Amino acid sequence: MSSTIIAILLLITFIGFIVYILKGGNLMIGFFIMAILWAVIGLVPFNVAIKKIFAEPALNYGPTIIYIVFGSWFGRVLVDSGIAPAISAATNKVGKKKPLLAAVLVALVTCLIFVSAYGVGSVIAIGVILLPILLSVGLPRDLALSVFVLSIGAPMYLNVVLYNQMKAFFPKAVYGGKYLEFGIAAMIVQMVAVLIFLFVHRKQIDPAKADENLAIIGAADNADEVKSVPVISYLVPIIPVVMNMLFKWDAVPALTLGTLIAMLLTGQFKDYKHSIQFMNDTIKTAISDIAGLIMFLMALTMFSGAASMNTVRFRPIFAAILPHNTLILCLAMGILAPLALFRGPLHVWGAGAATAAVLSGIGLFSDALLLPLMYVPTLLAVSTDITQSWNVWGLDYMKVDSKKFLKNGVPVMWIVSIINELLVFHFFG
């Protein structure tokens, strides 16, 4: 079978995979089947496929899973110890008097929390506190939801758990140094956009409609019921990032230190029996939160292994299509960023997984460039796509129409994506 025919068959399965994802297919099953198909179509010898596609990629991903586990545990401790809810509730004190300032504070607090917290469980735990606060100061439901989820997306550039999921595609990329400089800059760009978005829509804030909106979602402004924690504990979410930036600590000890300090400051060590119970409960919940994610990532690494075995088939095609000028490439990715929506070809946890795997495998660009290059459009989707798990929850909880949600978020994130892709060029081009 000629290389041309093999390449065509691989592209047909790639298109089929995109259609499957757009129709709501299971990603884990899809990646596993694609790994098998690409091994067969690519004529990979059986023993080589077993070793290089189904064994080594999964085993080599083990260290990254450890990062995800510790990151998930840290995020769970932030929520269950009362730190994250307390940070959220603290913003409510100025809300009734200065609604716009309260909304700005909620956005900034959300960003701070999700520098380290991650997962739909954490989003729900924080959302049921913060979203009623936004409604109580007069924000419309659609505006409140958009501000909340856009503020979750911004710190994902620095979130260790999500970053290490990206490393499944770009294993040579490093969390630290130049990447952290880029991540902080990209996060600031998105948060500035959120604040501008709030300011532009400030006339929609109407405290007189607060009770009506709270009644619609069946919620109440319950910030006063949140457990009290020391104010110094509000700094705990940034401990892992600070330890990495200042002392070059690896994520595992940095996350562990942050977790232990969180427990210490919130009184979880006062009683031995309680401390053991708290640790056991948070660890069980944290691992349960990511169990499905880990199996999904295993299937993903297998597909990445199959893609790497077939890169020789794609290299001439991509070499002819892709711009070799990194500035043009970054601009193109920014302009095309909305293709990440609906798990499209630029969303790495959708059809874009195949795009990322092939781009990484053909070796035209470094992993240091490719990771942020693909991360930017992916975070457009994470921030405003209706297929993102916590966005789906938010739409249901806030009783917001999906079209209005997309109308609010996509234009903001499109502009953010173009600017952040230019930052990718500045730092890595």
Coordinates of C-alpha atoms in Angstrom, one line a residue:
M1 CA 0.0 0.0 0.0
S2 CA 1.5 3.3 -1.1
S3 CA 2.2 6.1 1.4
T4 CA -0.3 8.3 -0.5
I5 CA -3.1 5.9 0.0
I6 CA -2.2 5.4 3.6
A7 CA -2.2 9.2 4.2
I8 CA -5.6 9.5 2.5
L9 CA -7.1 6.7 4.7
L10 CA -5.6 8.3 7.8
L11 CA -7.2 11.6 6.9
I12 CA -10.6 10.0 6.3
T13 CA -10.5 8.4 9.7
F14 CA -9.4 11.8 11.1
I15 CA -12.4 13.5 9.6
G16 CA -14.6 10.7 10.8
F17 CA -13.3 11.2 14.3
I18 CA -14.1 14.9 14.1
V19 CA -17.7 14.1 13.1
Y20 CA -17.9 11.5 15.9
I21 CA -16.8 14.1 18.5
L22 CA -19.1 16.8 17.1
K23 CA -22.1 14.4 17.5
G24 CA -21.2 13.9 21.2
G25 CA -19.2 10.7 21.0
N26 CA -17.2 9.5 24.0
L27 CA -13.7 10.9 23.8
M28 CA -12.0 8.0 25.6
I29 CA -13.5 5.4 23.3
G30 CA -12.9 7.5 20.3
F31 CA -9.2 7.9 21.0
F32 CA -8.8 4.2 21.8
I33 CA -10.4 3.2 18.5
M34 CA -8.4 5.8 16.6
A35 CA -5.2 4.4 18.1
I36 CA -6.2 0.9 16.8
L37 CA -7.2 2.2 13.4
W38 CA -4.1 4.2 12.8
A39 CA -1.9 1.3 13.9
V40 CA -3.7 -1.0 11.4
I41 CA -3.9 1.6 8.5
G42 CA -0.3 2.7 9.1
L43 CA 0.9 -0.9 8.8
V44 CA 2.6 -0.8 12.2
P45 CA 4.0 -4.2 13.0
F46 CA 1.9 -5.9 15.7
N47 CA 4.7 -6.2 18.4
V48 CA 5.8 -2.6 17.7
A49 CA 2.2 -1.4 18.1
I50 CA 1.8 -3.2 21.4
K51 CA 5.0 -1.7 22.7
K52 CA 5.1 1.8 21.2
I53 CA 1.4 2.6 21.0
F54 CA -0.3 0.8 23.8
A55 CA 2.4 0.3 26.5
E56 CA 5.2 2.9 26.5
P57 CA 3.0 6.0 26.0
A58 CA 0.8 5.1 28.9
L59 CA 3.7 4.1 31.2
N60 CA 5.7 7.2 30.3
Y61 CA 2.7 9.4 31.2
G62 CA 2.8 8.2 34.8
P63 CA 4.7 11.2 36.2
T64 CA 2.2 13.6 34.7
I65 CA -0.7 11.7 36.4
I66 CA 1.1 12.2 39.7
Y67 CA 1.0 15.9 39.1
I68 CA -2.7 15.8 38.3
V69 CA -3.4 13.8 41.4
F70 CA -1.6 16.2 43.7
G71 CA -3.1 19.2 42.0
S72 CA -6.6 17.7 42.3
W73 CA -6.0 17.0 46.1
F74 CA -4.8 20.6 46.6
G75 CA -7.9 21.9 44.9
R76 CA -10.2 19.7 46.9
V77 CA -8.5 20.8 50.2
L78 CA -9.0 24.5 49.2
V79 CA -12.8 23.8 48.9
D80 CA -13.3 21.5 51.8
S81 CA -11.2 23.4 54.3
G82 CA -13.3 26.5 53.7
I83 CA -10.6 28.6 52.2
A84 CA -12.1 28.9 48.7
P85 CA -15.7 29.6 50.0
A86 CA -14.3 32.1 52.5
I87 CA -12.4 34.0 49.8
S88 CA -15.7 34.0 47.8
A89 CA -17.8 35.2 50.7
A90 CA -15.4 38.1 51.6
T91 CA -16.2 39.8 48.3
N92 CA -19.9 40.0 49.3
K93 CA -19.2 42.6 52.0
V94 CA -18.9 45.5 49.5
G95 CA -21.5 44.1 47.1
K96 CA -24.7 45.8 48.3
K97 CA -23.1 49.3 48.3
K98 CA -20.9 49.1 45.1
P99 CA -22.3 46.4 42.7
L100 CA -19.7 47.0 39.9
L101 CA -16.9 46.8 42.4
A102 CA -18.3 43.6 43.9
A103 CA -18.6 42.1 40.4
V104 CA -14.9 43.0 39.8
L105 CA -13.9 41.5 43.1
V106 CA -15.8 38.3 42.3
A107 CA -14.0 38.0 39.0
L108 CA -10.6 38.5 40.6
V109 CA -11.4 36.1 43.4
T110 CA -12.5 33.4 41.0
C111 CA -9.3 33.9 39.0
L112 CA -7.2 33.6 42.3
I113 CA -9.0 30.4 43.4
F114 CA -8.6 28.6 40.0
V115 CA -4.9 29.2 39.7
S116 CA -4.8 26.0 41.7
A117 CA -8.3 24.6 42.0
Y118 CA -9.6 22.5 39.1
G119 CA -12.5 20.3 38.0
V120 CA -16.2 20.5 37.7
G121 CA -16.6 19.6 41.4
S122 CA -14.6 22.6 42.5
V123 CA -16.4 24.9 40.0
I124 CA -19.8 23.8 41.4
A125 CA -18.7 24.2 45.0
I126 CA -17.5 27.7 44.3
G127 CA -20.2 28.6 41.8
V128 CA -23.1 28.0 44.2
I129 CA -21.5 30.6 46.4
L130 CA -20.3 33.2 43.9
L131 CA -23.0 33.2 41.4
P132 CA -25.8 34.1 43.9
I133 CA -23.5 36.9 45.1
L134 CA -23.3 38.2 41.6
L135 CA -27.1 38.0 41.2
S136 CA -27.6 39.6 44.7
V137 CA -25.8 42.8 43.6
G138 CA -27.9 43.0 40.4
L139 CA -26.1 41.3 37.6
P140 CA -28.4 39.6 35.0
R141 CA -28.1 35.8 35.0
D142 CA -26.4 35.6 31.6
L143 CA -23.9 38.3 32.4
A144 CA -23.1 36.8 35.8
L145 CA -22.4 33.3 34.3
S146 CA -20.2 34.7 31.6
V147 CA -18.1 36.7 34.0
F148 CA -17.7 33.7 36.3
V149 CA -16.6 31.2 33.6
L150 CA -14.4 33.6 31.8
S151 CA -12.7 34.3 35.1
I152 CA -12.2 30.5 35.5
G153 CA -10.6 30.2 32.1
A154 CA -8.0 32.9 32.6
P155 CA -5.9 31.3 35.4
M156 CA -5.9 27.9 33.5
Y157 CA -2.8 29.2 31.8
L158 CA -1.1 28.7 35.2
N159 CA -3.1 25.8 36.5
V160 CA -0.8 22.8 37.1
V161 CA -3.4 20.2 36.6
L162 CA -4.6 21.4 33.2
Y163 CA -1.1 22.3 32.0
N164 CA 0.1 18.7 32.7
Q165 CA -2.9 17.4 30.7
M166 CA -1.5 19.4 27.8
K167 CA 1.8 17.8 28.2
A168 CA 0.3 14.5 27.0
F169 CA 0.7 16.1 23.5
F170 CA 3.8 18.1 24.1
P171 CA 6.0 16.2 26.6
K172 CA 9.1 18.3 26.1
A173 CA 7.4 21.5 27.2
V174 CA 8.4 22.7 30.7
Y175 CA 6.2 24.4 33.3
G176 CA 8.5 27.2 34.6
G177 CA 10.7 30.0 33.4
K178 CA 9.6 31.5 30.1
Y179 CA 6.3 29.6 30.1
L180 CA 5.3 31.1 33.5
E181 CA 6.1 34.6 32.2
F182 CA 3.8 33.9 29.2
G183 CA 1.1 32.3 31.4
I184 CA 0.9 35.3 33.7
A185 CA 0.8 37.7 30.8
A186 CA -1.9 35.7 29.1
M187 CA -4.0 35.4 32.2
I188 CA -3.8 39.2 32.8
V189 CA -4.9 39.8 29.2
Q190 CA -8.0 37.6 29.7
M191 CA -8.8 39.1 33.1
V192 CA -8.5 42.7 31.7
A193 CA -10.9 41.6 28.9
V194 CA -13.3 40.3 31.6
L195 CA -13.2 43.6 33.4
I196 CA -13.7 45.6 30.2
F197 CA -16.6 43.3 29.4
L198 CA -18.1 44.1 32.8
F199 CA -17.6 47.8 32.4
V200 CA -19.2 47.8 29.0
H201 CA -22.3 46.0 30.4
R202 CA -22.4 48.0 33.7
K203 CA -25.8 49.6 32.8
Q204 CA -27.4 46.1 32.9
I205 CA -26.7 45.8 36.6
D206 CA -30.0 46.4 38.4
P207 CA -30.1 45.5 42.2
A208 CA -33.9 45.8 42.0
K209 CA -34.0 42.5 40.0
A210 CA -31.8 40.6 42.4
D211 CA -34.5 38.8 44.3
E212 CA -36.2 37.8 41.0
N213 CA -33.1 36.3 39.6
L214 CA -32.2 34.5 42.8
A215 CA -35.7 33.1 42.9
I216 CA -35.4 31.8 39.3
I217 CA -32.4 29.7 40.1
G218 CA -33.8 28.7 43.5
A219 CA -30.8 30.1 45.4
A220 CA -30.2 32.6 48.1
D221 CA -27.3 34.9 49.0
N222 CA -25.7 32.5 51.4
A223 CA -22.2 34.0 51.8
D224 CA -22.9 34.7 55.5
E225 CA -23.2 30.9 56.2
V226 CA -19.6 30.2 55.0
K227 CA -17.1 28.9 57.6
S228 CA -14.7 31.5 58.9
V229 CA -11.0 31.0 58.2
P230 CA -7.9 33.2 58.9
V231 CA -7.4 36.0 56.3
I232 CA -3.8 34.9 55.8
S233 CA -5.2 31.6 54.3
Y234 CA -6.5 33.6 51.3
L235 CA -2.9 33.5 49.9
V236 CA -2.8 29.7 49.9
P237 CA -4.0 29.2 46.3
I238 CA -0.9 31.0 44.9
I239 CA 1.6 29.1 47.0
P240 CA 2.5 26.4 44.4
V241 CA 3.0 29.0 41.7
V242 CA 5.1 31.2 43.9
M243 CA 7.3 28.3 45.0
N244 CA 7.9 27.4 41.4
M245 CA 8.7 30.9 40.3
L246 CA 10.9 31.9 43.2
F247 CA 12.6 28.7 44.2
K248 CA 12.1 26.5 41.1
W249 CA 10.3 23.8 43.1
D250 CA 8.8 20.9 41.3
A251 CA 4.9 20.9 41.3
V252 CA 4.6 17.9 43.7
P253 CA 6.4 19.4 46.7
A254 CA 4.9 22.8 45.9
L255 CA 1.4 21.4 45.9
T256 CA 2.1 19.3 49.0
L257 CA 3.3 22.4 50.9
G258 CA 0.3 24.4 49.8
T259 CA -2.0 21.5 50.9
L260 CA -0.4 21.2 54.3
I261 CA -0.4 24.9 54.9
A262 CA -4.1 25.1 54.0
M263 CA -4.9 22.3 56.5
L264 CA -2.7 23.9 59.2
L265 CA -4.3 27.4 58.8
T266 CA -7.8 26.1 58.9
G267 CA -7.4 24.0 62.0
Q268 CA -7.5 20.6 60.4
F269 CA -4.5 19.4 62.5
K270 CA -5.9 20.3 65.9
D271 CA -7.2 16.8 66.4
Y272 CA -5.3 13.7 65.2
K273 CA -8.4 11.7 64.4
H274 CA -10.0 14.6 62.6
S275 CA -6.8 15.3 60.5
I276 CA -6.6 11.7 59.3
Q277 CA -10.3 11.7 58.5
F278 CA -10.0 15.0 56.6
M279 CA -7.0 13.8 54.6
N280 CA -8.6 10.5 53.7
D281 CA -11.8 12.2 52.7
T282 CA -10.2 14.8 50.5
I283 CA -7.8 12.3 48.9
K284 CA -10.7 10.0 48.1
T285 CA -12.8 12.8 46.6
A286 CA -9.9 14.3 44.7
I287 CA -9.0 11.0 43.1
S288 CA -12.6 10.2 42.3
D289 CA -12.8 13.7 40.7
I290 CA -10.1 12.7 38.2
A291 CA -10.6 9.0 37.8
G292 CA -12.4 9.3 34.4
L293 CA -9.9 12.0 33.3
I294 CA -7.0 9.6 33.9
M295 CA -8.5 6.8 31.8
F296 CA -9.3 9.4 29.1
L297 CA -5.7 10.6 29.1
M298 CA -4.4 7.0 28.9
A299 CA -6.5 6.5 25.7
L300 CA -5.2 9.9 24.5
T301 CA -1.5 9.0 25.0
M302 CA -2.1 5.7 23.0
F303 CA -3.6 7.7 20.1
S304 CA -0.6 10.2 20.4
G305 CA 1.7 7.1 20.1
A306 CA -0.2 6.0 17.0
A307 CA 0.0 9.5 15.5
S308 CA 3.7 9.6 16.1
M309 CA 4.2 6.3 14.3
N310 CA 2.4 7.8 11.3
T311 CA 4.0 11.3 11.2
V312 CA 6.1 10.4 8.2
R313 CA 2.9 10.1 6.2
F314 CA 1.7 13.6 7.2
R315 CA 5.0 15.5 7.3
P316 CA 5.0 16.5 3.5
I317 CA 1.3 17.6 3.7
F318 CA 1.8 19.8 6.8
A319 CA 5.1 21.1 5.5
A320 CA 3.3 22.3 2.4
I321 CA 0.3 23.7 4.3
L322 CA 1.6 25.2 7.5
P323 CA 3.3 28.6 7.4
H324 CA 6.9 28.3 8.5
N325 CA 6.9 31.9 9.7
T326 CA 6.0 31.6 13.4
L327 CA 4.4 35.1 13.4
I328 CA 2.0 34.1 10.6
L329 CA 1.3 30.8 12.3
C330 CA 0.4 32.5 15.6
L331 CA -1.8 35.0 13.9
A332 CA -3.6 32.3 12.0
M333 CA -4.2 30.3 15.1
G334 CA -5.6 33.4 16.8
I335 CA -7.9 34.2 13.9
L336 CA -9.1 30.6 13.6
A337 CA -9.4 30.1 17.4
P338 CA -13.2 29.8 17.3
L339 CA -12.6 26.4 15.5
A340 CA -12.0 25.1 19.0
L341 CA -15.7 25.5 19.8
F342 CA -17.9 22.4 19.9
R343 CA -14.8 20.2 20.4
G344 CA -13.6 21.2 17.0
P345 CA -10.1 20.8 15.3
L346 CA -8.3 23.3 17.6
H347 CA -9.7 22.0 20.9
V348 CA -7.1 19.5 22.2
W349 CA -9.8 17.7 24.3
G350 CA -11.8 17.2 21.2
A351 CA -11.0 16.8 17.5
G352 CA -8.0 19.0 18.1
A353 CA -6.3 16.1 19.9
A354 CA -5.5 14.6 16.5
T355 CA -4.3 18.0 15.3
A356 CA -2.0 18.4 18.3
A357 CA -0.7 14.9 18.1
V358 CA 0.2 15.2 14.5
L359 CA 1.8 18.7 14.9
S360 CA 3.9 17.4 17.8
G361 CA 4.9 14.3 15.9
I362 CA 6.0 15.9 12.6
G363 CA 8.7 17.9 14.3
L364 CA 8.4 21.2 12.4
F365 CA 8.0 23.2 15.6
S366 CA 9.2 22.8 19.2
D367 CA 6.9 21.6 22.0
A368 CA 7.7 24.8 23.8
L369 CA 5.9 26.7 21.0
L370 CA 3.2 24.2 20.2
L371 CA 1.8 23.9 23.7
P372 CA 0.9 27.5 24.2
L373 CA 0.0 27.8 20.5
M374 CA -2.7 25.1 20.9
Y375 CA -3.5 26.1 24.5
V376 CA -4.9 29.5 23.5
P377 CA -7.7 28.3 21.3
T378 CA -8.4 25.4 23.7
L379 CA -8.9 27.9 26.5
L380 CA -11.3 29.9 24.3
A381 CA -13.4 26.8 24.4
V382 CA -12.9 26.1 28.1
S383 CA -14.0 29.6 28.8
T384 CA -17.1 29.9 26.7
D385 CA -18.0 26.6 24.9
I386 CA -21.3 24.9 25.7
T387 CA -19.7 21.5 25.6
Q388 CA -17.3 22.3 28.5
S389 CA -18.6 20.4 31.6
W390 CA -18.8 23.2 34.1
N391 CA -20.2 25.6 31.5
V392 CA -23.0 23.0 30.9
W393 CA -23.6 23.0 34.7
G394 CA -23.7 26.8 34.8
L395 CA -26.2 27.1 32.0
D396 CA -28.5 24.7 33.8
Y397 CA -28.0 26.2 37.2
M398 CA -28.4 29.8 36.1
K399 CA -31.2 29.1 33.6
V400 CA -29.3 30.9 30.8
D401 CA -29.9 30.4 27.0
S402 CA -26.9 28.8 25.3
K403 CA -27.1 31.3 22.4
K404 CA -26.9 34.2 24.7
F405 CA -24.0 32.6 26.6
L406 CA -22.1 32.1 23.3
K407 CA -22.9 35.7 22.2
N408 CA -21.5 37.1 25.4
G409 CA -18.3 35.0 25.6
V410 CA -17.1 34.2 22.1
P411 CA -16.4 37.8 20.9
V412 CA -14.4 38.5 24.1
M413 CA -12.4 35.3 23.9
W414 CA -11.8 35.7 20.2
I415 CA -10.0 39.0 20.8
V416 CA -8.2 37.6 23.8
S417 CA -7.0 34.6 21.7
I418 CA -5.5 36.9 19.0
I419 CA -3.7 38.9 21.6
N420 CA -2.5 35.9 23.4
E421 CA -1.2 34.2 20.2
L422 CA 0.8 37.3 19.6
L423 CA 2.2 36.8 23.1
V424 CA 3.0 33.2 22.1
F425 CA 5.1 34.6 19.3
H426 CA 6.7 37.2 21.6
F427 CA 7.8 34.6 24.1
F428 CA 8.4 31.5 21.9
G429 CA 8.7 32.6 18.3

